[in-house]
XYZ file of N, CA and C in Angstrom:
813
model
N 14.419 143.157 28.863
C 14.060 141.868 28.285
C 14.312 140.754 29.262
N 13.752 139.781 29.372
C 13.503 138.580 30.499
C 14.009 137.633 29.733
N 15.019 136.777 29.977
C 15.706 135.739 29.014
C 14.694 134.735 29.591
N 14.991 133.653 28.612
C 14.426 132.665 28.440
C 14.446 130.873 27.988
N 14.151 130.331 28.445
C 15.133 128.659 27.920
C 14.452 127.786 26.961
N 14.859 127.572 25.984
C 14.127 126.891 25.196
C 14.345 125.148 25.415
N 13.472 124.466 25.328
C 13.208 123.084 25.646
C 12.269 122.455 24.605
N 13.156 120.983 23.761
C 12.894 120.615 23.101
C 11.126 119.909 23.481
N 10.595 119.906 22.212
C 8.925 119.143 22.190
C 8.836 117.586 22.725
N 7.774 117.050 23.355
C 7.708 115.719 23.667
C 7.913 115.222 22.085
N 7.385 115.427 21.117
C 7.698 114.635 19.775
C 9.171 114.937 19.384
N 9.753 115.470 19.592
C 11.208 115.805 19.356
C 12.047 114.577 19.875
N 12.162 114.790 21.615
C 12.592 113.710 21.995
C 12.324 112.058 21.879
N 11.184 111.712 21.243
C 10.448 110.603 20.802
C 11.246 110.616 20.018
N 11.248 110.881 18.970
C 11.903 110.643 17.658
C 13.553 110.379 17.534
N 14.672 111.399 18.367
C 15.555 111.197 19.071
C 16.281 109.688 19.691
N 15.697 109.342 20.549
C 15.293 108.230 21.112
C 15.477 106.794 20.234
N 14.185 107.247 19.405
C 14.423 105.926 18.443
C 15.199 105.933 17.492
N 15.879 107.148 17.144
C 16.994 107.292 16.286
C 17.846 106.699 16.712
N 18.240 106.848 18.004
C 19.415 106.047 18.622
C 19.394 104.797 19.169
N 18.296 104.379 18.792
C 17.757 102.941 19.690
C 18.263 102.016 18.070
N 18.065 102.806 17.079
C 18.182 102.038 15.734
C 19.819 102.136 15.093
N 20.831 103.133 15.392
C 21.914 102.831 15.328
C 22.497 102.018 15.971
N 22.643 101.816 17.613
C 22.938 100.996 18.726
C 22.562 99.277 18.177
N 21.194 99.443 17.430
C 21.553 97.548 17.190
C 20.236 97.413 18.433
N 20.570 97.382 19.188
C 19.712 97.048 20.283
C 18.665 97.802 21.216
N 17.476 97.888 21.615
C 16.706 98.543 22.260
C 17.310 98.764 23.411
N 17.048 100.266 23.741
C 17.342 101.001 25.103
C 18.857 101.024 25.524
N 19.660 100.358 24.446
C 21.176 100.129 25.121
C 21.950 101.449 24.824
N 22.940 101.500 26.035
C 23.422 102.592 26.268
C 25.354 102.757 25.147
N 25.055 101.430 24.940
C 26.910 101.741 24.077
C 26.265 101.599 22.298
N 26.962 102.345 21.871
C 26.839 102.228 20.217
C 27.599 101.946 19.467
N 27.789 101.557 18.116
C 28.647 101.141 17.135
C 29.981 100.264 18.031
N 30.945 100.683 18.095
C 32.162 100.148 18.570
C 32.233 99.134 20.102
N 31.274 100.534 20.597
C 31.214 100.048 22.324
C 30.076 98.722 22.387
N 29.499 98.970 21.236
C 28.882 97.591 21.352
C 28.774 96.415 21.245
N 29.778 96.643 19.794
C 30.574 95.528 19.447
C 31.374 94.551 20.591
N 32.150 95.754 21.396
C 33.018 95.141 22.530
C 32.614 94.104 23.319
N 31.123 94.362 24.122
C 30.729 93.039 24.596
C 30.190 92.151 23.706
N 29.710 92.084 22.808
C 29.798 90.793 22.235
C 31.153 90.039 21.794
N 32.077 90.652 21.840
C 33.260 90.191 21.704
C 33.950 89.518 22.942
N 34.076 90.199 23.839
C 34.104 89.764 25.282
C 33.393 88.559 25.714
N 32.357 88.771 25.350
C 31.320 87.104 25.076
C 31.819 85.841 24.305
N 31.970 86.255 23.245
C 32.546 85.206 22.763
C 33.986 84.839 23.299
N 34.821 85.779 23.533
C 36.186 85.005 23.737
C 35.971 84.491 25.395
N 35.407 84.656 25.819
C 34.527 83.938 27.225
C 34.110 82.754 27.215
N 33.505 82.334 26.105
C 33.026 81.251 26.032
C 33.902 80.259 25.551
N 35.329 80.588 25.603
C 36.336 79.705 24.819
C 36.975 78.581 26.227
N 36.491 79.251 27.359
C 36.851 78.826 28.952
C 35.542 78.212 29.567
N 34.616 77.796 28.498
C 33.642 76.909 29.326
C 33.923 75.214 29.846
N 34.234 75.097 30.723
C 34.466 73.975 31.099
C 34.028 72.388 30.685
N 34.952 71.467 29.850
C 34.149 70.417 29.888
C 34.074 68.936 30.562
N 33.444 68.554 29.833
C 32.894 66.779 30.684
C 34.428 66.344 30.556
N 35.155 66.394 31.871
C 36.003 65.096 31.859
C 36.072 63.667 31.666
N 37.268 62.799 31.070
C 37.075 61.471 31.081
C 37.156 60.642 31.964
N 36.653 60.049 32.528
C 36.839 59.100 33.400
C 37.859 57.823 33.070
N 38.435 57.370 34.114
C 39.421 56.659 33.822
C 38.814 55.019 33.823
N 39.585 54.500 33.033
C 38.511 52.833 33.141
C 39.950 51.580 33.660
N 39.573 51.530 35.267
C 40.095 51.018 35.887
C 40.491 49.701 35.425
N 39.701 48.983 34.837
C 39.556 47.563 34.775
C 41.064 47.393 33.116
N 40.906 48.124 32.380
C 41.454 48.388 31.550
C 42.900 48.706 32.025
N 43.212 49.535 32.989
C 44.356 49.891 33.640
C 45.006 48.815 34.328
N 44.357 48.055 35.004
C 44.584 46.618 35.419
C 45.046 45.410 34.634
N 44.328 45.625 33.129
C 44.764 44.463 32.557
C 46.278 44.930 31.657
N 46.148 46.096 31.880
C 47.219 46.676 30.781
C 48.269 46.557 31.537
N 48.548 46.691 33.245
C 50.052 46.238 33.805
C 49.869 44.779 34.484
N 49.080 44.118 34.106
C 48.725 42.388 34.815
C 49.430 41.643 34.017
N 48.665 41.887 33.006
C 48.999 41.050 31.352
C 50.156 40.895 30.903
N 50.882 42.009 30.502
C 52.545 41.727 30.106
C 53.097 41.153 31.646
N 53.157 41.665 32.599
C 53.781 40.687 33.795
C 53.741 38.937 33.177
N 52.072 38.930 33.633
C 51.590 37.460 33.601
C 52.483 36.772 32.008
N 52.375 37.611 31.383
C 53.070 36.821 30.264
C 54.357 36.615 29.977
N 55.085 37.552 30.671
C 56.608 37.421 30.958
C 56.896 36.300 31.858
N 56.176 35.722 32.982
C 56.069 35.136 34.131
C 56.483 33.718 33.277
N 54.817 33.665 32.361
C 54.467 32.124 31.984
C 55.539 31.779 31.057
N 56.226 32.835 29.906
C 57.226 32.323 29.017
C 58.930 32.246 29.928
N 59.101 33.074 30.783
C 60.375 32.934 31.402
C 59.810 31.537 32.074
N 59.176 30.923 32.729
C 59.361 29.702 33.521
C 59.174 28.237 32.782
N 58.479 28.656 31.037
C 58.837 27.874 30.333
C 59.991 27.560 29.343
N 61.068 28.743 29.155
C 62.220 28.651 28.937
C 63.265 28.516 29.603
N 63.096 28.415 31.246
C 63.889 28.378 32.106
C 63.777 26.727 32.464
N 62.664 26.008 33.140
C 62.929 25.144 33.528
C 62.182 23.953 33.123
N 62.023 22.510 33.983
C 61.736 21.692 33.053
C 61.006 21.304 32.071
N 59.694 22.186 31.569
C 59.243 22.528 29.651
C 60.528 22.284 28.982
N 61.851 23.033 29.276
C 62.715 23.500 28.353
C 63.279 21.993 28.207
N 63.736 21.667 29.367
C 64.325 20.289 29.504
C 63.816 19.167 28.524
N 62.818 18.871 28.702
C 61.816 18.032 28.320
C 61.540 18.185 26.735
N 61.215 19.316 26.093
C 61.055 19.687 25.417
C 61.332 20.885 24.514
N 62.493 21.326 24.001
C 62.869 22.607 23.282
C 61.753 23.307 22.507
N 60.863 22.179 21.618
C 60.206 22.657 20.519
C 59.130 23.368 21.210
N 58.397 22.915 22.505
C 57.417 23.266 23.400
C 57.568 24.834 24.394
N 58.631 24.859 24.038
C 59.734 25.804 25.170
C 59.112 26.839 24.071
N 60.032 27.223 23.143
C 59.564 27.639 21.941
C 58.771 28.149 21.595
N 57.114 27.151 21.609
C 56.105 27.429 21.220
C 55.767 28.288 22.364
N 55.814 28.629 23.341
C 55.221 29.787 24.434
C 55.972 30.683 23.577
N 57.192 30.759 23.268
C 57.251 31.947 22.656
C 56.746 33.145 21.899
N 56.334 31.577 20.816
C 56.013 31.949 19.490
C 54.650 32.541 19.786
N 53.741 31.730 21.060
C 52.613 32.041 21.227
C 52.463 33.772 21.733
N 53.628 34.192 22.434
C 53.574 35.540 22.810
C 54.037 36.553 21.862
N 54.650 35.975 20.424
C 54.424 36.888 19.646
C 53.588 37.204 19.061
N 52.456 35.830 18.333
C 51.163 36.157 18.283
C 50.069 36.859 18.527
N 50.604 36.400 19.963
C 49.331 37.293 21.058
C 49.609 38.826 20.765
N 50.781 39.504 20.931
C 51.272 40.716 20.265
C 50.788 41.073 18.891
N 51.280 40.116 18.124
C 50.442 40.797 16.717
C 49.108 40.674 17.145
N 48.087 40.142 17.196
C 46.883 40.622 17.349
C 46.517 41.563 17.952
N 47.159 41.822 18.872
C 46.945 43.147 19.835
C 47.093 44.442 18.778
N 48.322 44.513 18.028
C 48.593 45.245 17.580
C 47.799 45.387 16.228
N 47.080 44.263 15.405
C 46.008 44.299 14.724
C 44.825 45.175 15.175
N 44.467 44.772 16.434
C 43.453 45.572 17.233
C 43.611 46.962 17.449
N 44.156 47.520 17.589
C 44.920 48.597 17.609
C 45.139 49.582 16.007
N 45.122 48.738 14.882
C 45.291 49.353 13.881
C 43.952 49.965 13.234
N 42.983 48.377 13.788
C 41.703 48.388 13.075
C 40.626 49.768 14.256
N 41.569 49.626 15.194
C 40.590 50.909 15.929
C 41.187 52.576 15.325
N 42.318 52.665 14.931
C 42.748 53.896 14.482
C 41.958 54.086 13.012
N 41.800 52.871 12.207
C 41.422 52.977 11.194
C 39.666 52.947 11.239
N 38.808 53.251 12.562
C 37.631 53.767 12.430
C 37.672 54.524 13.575
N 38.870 55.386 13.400
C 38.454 56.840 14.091
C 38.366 56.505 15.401
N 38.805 55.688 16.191
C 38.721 55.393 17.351
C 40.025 55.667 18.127
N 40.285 55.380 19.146
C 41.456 55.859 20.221
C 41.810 54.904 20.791
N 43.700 54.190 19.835
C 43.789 52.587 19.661
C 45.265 52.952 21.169
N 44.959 53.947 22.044
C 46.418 54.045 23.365
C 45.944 52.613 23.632
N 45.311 51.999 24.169
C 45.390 50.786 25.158
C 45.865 49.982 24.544
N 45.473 49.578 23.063
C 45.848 48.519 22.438
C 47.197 48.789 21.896
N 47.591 50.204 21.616
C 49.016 50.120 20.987
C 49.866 49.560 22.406
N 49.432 50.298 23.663
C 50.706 50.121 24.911
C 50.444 49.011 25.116
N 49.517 47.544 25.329
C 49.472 46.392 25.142
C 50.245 45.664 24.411
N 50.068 45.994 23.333
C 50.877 45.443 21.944
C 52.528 45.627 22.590
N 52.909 47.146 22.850
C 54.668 46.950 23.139
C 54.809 46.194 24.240
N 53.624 46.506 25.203
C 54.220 45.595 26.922
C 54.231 44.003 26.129
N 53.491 43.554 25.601
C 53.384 42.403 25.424
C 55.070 41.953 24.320
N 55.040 42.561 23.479
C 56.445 42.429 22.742
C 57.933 41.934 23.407
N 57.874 43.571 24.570
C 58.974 43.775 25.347
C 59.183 42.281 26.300
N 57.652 42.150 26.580
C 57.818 41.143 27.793
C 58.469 39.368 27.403
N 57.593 39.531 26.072
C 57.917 38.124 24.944
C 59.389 38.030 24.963
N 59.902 38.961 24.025
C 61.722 38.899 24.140
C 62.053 39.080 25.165
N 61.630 39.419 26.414
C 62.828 39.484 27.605
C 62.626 38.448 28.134
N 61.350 38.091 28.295
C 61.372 36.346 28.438
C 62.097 35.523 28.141
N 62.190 35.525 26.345
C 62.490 34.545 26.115
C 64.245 34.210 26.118
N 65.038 35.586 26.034
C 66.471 35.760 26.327
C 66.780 35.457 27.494
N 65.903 36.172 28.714
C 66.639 35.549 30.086
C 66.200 34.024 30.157
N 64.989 34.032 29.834
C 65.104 32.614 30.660
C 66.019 31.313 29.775
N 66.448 32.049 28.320
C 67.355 30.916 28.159
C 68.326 30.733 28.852
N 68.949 32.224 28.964
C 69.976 32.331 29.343
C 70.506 31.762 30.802
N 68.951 31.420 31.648
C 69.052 31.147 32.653
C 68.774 29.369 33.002
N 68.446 28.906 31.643
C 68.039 27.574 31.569
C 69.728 27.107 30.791
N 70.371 27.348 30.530
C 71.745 26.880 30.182
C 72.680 27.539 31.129
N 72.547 27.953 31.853
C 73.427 28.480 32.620
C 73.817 27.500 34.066
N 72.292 27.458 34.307
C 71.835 27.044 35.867
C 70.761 25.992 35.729
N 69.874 25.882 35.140
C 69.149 24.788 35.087
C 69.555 23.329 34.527
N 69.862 23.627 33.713
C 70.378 22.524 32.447
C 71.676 21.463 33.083
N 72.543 21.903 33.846
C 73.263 20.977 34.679
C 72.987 20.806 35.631
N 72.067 21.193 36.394
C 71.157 20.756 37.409
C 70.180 19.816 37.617
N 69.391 19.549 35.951
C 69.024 19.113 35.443
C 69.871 17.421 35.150
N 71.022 17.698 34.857
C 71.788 16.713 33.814
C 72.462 15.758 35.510
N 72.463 16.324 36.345
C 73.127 15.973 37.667
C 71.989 15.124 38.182
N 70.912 16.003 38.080
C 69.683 15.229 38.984
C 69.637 13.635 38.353
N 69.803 13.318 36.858
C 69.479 12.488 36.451
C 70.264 11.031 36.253
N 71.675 11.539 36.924
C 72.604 10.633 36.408
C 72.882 10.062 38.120
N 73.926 9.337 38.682
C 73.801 8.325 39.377
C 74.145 9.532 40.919
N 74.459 8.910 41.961
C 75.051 9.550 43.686
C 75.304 8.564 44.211
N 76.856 8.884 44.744
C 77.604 7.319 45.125
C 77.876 8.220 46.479
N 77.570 7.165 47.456
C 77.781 7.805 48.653
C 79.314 7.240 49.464
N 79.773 7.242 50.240
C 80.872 7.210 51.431
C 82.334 6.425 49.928
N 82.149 7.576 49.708
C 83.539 7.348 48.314
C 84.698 7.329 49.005
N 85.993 6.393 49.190
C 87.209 6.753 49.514
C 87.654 6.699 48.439
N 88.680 8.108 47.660
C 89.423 8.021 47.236
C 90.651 7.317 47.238
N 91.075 6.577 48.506
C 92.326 5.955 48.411
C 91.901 4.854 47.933
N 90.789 4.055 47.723
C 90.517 2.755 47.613
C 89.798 2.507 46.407
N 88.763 3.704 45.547
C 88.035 3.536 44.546
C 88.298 4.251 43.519
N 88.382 3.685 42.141
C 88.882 4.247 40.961
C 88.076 5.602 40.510
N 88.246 6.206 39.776
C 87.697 6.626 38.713
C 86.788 6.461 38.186
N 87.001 5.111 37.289
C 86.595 4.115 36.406
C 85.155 3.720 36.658
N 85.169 3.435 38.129
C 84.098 3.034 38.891
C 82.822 3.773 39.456
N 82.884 5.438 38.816
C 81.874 6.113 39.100
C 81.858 6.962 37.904
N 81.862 6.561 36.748
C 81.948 6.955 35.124
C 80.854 7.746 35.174
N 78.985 7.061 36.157
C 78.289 8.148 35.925
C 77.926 8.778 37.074
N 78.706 8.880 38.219
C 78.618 9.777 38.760
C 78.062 11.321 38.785
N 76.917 11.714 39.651
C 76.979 12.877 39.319
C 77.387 13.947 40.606
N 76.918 13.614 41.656
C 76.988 13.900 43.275
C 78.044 12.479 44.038
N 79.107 12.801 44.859
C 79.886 12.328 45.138
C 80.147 12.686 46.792
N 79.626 11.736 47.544
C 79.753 11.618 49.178
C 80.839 11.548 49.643
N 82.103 11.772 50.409
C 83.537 11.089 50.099
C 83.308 10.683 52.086
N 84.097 9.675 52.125
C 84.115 9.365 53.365
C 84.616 10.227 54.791
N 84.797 10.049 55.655
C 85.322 11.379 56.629
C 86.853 11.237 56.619
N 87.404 12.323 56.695
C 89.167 12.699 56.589
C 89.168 12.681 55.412
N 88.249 12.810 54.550
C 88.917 13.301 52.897
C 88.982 14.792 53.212
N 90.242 15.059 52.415
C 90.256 16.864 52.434
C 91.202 17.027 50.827
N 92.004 18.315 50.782
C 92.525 18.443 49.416
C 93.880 18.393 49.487
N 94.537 17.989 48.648
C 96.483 17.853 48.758
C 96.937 19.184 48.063
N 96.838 20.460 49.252
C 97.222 21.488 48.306
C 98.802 21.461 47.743
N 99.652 20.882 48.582
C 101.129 20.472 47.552
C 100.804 20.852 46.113
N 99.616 19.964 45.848
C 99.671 19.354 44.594
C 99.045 20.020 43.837
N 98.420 20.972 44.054
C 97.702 21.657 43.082
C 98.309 22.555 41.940
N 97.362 22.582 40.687
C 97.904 23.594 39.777
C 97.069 24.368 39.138
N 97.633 24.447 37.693
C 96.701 25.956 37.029
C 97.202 25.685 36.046
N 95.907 26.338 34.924
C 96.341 26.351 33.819
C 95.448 27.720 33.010
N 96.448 28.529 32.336
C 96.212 29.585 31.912
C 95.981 29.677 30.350
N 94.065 30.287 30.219
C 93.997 30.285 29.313
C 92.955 31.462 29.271
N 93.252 32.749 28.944
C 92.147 33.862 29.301
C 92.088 33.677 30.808
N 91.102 32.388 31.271
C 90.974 32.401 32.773
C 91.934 31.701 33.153
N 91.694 31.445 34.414
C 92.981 30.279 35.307
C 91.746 29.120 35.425
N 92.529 27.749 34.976
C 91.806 26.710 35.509
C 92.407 25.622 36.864
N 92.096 25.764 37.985
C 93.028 25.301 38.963
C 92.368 24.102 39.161
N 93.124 23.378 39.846
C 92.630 21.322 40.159
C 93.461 21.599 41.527
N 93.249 20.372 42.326
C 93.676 20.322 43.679
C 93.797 18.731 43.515
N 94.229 17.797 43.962
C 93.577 16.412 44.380
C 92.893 16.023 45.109
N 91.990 15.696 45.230
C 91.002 14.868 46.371
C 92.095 13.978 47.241
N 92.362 13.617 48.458
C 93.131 12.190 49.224
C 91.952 12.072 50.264
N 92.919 11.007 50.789
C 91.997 10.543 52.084
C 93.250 10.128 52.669
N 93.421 10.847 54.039
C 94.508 10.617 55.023
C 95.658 11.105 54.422
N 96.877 11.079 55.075
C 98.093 12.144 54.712
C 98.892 10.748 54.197
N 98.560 9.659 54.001
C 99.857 8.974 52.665
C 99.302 8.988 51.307
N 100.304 8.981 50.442
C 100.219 9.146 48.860
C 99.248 7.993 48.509
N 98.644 8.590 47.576
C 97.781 7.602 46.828
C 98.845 6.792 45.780
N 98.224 5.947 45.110
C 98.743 5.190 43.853
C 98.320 6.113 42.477
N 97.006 6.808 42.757
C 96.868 7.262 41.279
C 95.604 8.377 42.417
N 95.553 9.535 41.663
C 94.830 10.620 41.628
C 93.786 10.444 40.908
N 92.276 9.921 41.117
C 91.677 9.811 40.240
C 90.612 11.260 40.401
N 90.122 11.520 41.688
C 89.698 12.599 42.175
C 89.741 13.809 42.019
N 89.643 15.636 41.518
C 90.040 16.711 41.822
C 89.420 17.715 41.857
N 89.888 18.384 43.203
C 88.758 19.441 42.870
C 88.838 20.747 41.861
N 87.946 20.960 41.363
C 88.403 22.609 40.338
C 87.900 23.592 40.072
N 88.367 24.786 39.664
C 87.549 25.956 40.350
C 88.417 26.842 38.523
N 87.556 28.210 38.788
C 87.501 29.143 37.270
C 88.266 30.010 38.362
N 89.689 30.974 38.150
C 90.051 32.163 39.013
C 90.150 31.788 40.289
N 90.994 30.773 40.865
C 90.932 31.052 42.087
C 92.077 30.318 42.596
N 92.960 30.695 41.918
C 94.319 30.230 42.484
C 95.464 31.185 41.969
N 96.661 31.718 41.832
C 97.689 32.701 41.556
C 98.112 31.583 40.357
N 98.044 30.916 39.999
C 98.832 30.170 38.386
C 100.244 30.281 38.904
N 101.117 30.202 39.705
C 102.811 30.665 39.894
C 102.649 29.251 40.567
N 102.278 28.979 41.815
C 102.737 28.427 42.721
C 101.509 27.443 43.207
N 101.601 26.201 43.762
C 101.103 25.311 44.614
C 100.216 26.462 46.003
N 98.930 27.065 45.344
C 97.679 27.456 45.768
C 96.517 26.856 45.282
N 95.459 26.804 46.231
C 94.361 26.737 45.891
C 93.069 27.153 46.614
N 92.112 28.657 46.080
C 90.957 28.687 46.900
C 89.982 28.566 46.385
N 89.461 27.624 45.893
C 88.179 27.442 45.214
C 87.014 26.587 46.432
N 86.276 27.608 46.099
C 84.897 26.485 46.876
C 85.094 26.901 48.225
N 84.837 25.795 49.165
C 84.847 25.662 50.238
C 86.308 24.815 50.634
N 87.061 25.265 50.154
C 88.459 24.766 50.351
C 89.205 24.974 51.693
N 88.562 25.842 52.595
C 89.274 25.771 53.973
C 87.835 25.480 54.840
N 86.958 24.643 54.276
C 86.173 24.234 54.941
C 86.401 22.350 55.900
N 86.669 21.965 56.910
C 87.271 21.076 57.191
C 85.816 19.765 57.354
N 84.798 20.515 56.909
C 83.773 19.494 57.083
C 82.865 19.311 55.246
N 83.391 19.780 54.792
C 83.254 19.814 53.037
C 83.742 18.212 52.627
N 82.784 17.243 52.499
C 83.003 16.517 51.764
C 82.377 15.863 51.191
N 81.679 16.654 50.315
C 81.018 16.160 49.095
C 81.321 16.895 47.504
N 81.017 16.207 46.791
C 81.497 17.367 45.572
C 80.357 17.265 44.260
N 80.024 18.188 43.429
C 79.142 17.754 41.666
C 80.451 17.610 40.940
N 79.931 16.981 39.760
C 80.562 16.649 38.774
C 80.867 17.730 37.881
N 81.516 17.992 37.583
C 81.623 18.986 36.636
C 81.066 18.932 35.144
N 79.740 19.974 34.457
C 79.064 19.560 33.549
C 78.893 20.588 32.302
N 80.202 21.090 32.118
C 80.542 22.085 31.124
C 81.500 21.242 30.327
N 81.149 21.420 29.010
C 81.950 20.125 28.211
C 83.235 21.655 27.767
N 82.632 22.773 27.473
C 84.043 23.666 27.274
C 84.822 23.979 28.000
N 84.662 24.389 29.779
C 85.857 23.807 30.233
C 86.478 22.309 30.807
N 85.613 21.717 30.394
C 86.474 20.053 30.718
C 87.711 19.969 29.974
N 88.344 20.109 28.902
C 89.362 20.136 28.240
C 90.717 20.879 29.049
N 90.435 22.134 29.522
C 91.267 23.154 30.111
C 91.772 22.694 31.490
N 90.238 22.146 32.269
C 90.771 21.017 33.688
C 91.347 20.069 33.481
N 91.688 19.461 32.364
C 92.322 18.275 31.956
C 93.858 18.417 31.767
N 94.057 19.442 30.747
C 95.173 20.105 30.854
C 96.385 20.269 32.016
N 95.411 20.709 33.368
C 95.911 21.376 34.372
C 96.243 19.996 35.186
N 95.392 19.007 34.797
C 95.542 18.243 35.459
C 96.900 17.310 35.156
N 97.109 17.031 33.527
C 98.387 16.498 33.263
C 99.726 17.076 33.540
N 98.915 18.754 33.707
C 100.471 19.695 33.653
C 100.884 19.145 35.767
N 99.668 18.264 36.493
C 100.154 18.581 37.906
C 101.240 17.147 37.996
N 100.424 16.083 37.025
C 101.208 15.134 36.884
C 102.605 14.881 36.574
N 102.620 15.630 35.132
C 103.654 16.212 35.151
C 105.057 16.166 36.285
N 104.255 17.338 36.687
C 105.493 18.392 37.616
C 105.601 17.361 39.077
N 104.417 16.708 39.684
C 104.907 15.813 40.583
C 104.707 14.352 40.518
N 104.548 14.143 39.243
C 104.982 12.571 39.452
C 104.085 11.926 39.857
């Protein structure tokens, strides 16, 4: 017997074919049920890494957002600091008030954009720069307009007596003194100096002119901390300066009382 191979019919394999073309889902594809599933799955979680349109940044916006609080810190510190303030408190003030304003609206703007779905970052970080900048304004520069301006102020306005001898001119006679010229060979009678202890040290020196005693001390110089309170010292100022002779008035009404003190306690003790 001659063996023999049997081989399926051209209509056999036709039929075959499209049997499997109709489980697979797809014509001619080679993966079925599971394996086919896989790339479409692979597809989709692929498409979760499609890249998108970046935002562009809006310069002009970035500019006004660190200009603005500056500029407005600038304009209210130099109207609470200097002469606005002088001149006028209520005006001083009103920059204030005006930079809290300007803040609430910002921050209005800002609400009314969240509340149509919009994206209120510029206007909220506006709103705090502008806040932050308002109060720090308006604290330093008081703080810096009573500190330093305000008797600078009060000096500029009141009288300057020039070539003063203490041995020869009262007190009495330069009531509004504010700047005081003293003639040459005035220096300080440290003998005579004292202190007076109260929290701080308040020290006085006398003003003279030439090495004999005056009749009356109307003159003195005085300084916050700068003498030992024990003993006949004094370093305030320019006190070992031998060409120092001019002096301001002193324009703190809370320690005027304490220099006064120190001053009776020098009388006092020398007569």
């Amino acid at each position: 017997l001659k063996p023999f191979r049997l081989k399926p019919s051209a209509a056999s394999q036709r039929s075959f074919q499209q049997r499997h073309c109709r489980m697979s889902g797809k014509p001619y594809s080679t993966f079925s049920g599971r394996q086919a599933g896989l790339g479409e799955g692979m597809n989709a979680y692929m498409g979760g890494f499609t890249p998108s349109k970046r935002k562009t940044l809006n310069s002009v916006a970035i500019g006004i957002n660190l200009l603005a609080p500056w500029a407005l810190f600038c304009g209210i510190f130099v109207a609470m600091s200097y002469h606005v303030h002088y001149m006028s408190q209520s005006l001083a003030w009103g920059a204030v008030a005006a930079g809290l304003i300007l803040s609430a609206i910002v921050g209005f703007l800002a609400h009314r954009t969240k509340m149509r779905d919009g994206d209120p970052s510029w206007y909220t970080f506006i709103c705090i720069a502008f806040l932050i900048a308002t109060v720090a304004a308006a604290v330093l520069g008081d703080m810096n307009y009573w500190y330093n301006m305000q008797p600078y102020y009060d000096i500029e306005n009141i009288n300057t007596y020039p070539a003063v001898d203490p041995a020869r001119e009262k007190g009495q006679q330069l009531m509004d003194a504010g700047r005081a010229y003293f003639v040459e060979g005035t220096g300080l009678d440290m003998s005579k100096s004292m202190a007076f202890k109260n929290l701080d040290k308040y020290c006085v020196a006398p003003i003279v002119s030439g090495q004999e005693p005056l009749t009356s001390y109307d003159f003195w110089a005085v300084g916050v901390n700068c003498c030992s309170g024990t003993g006949a010292e004094f370093r305030c100022g320019e006190f070992d300066n031998p060409k120092a002779r001019s002096g301001l008035r002193l324009m703190r009404d809370d320690q005027r009382p304490f220099f006064r003190l120190a001053v009776q306690q020098a009388e006092a003790a020398y007569n």
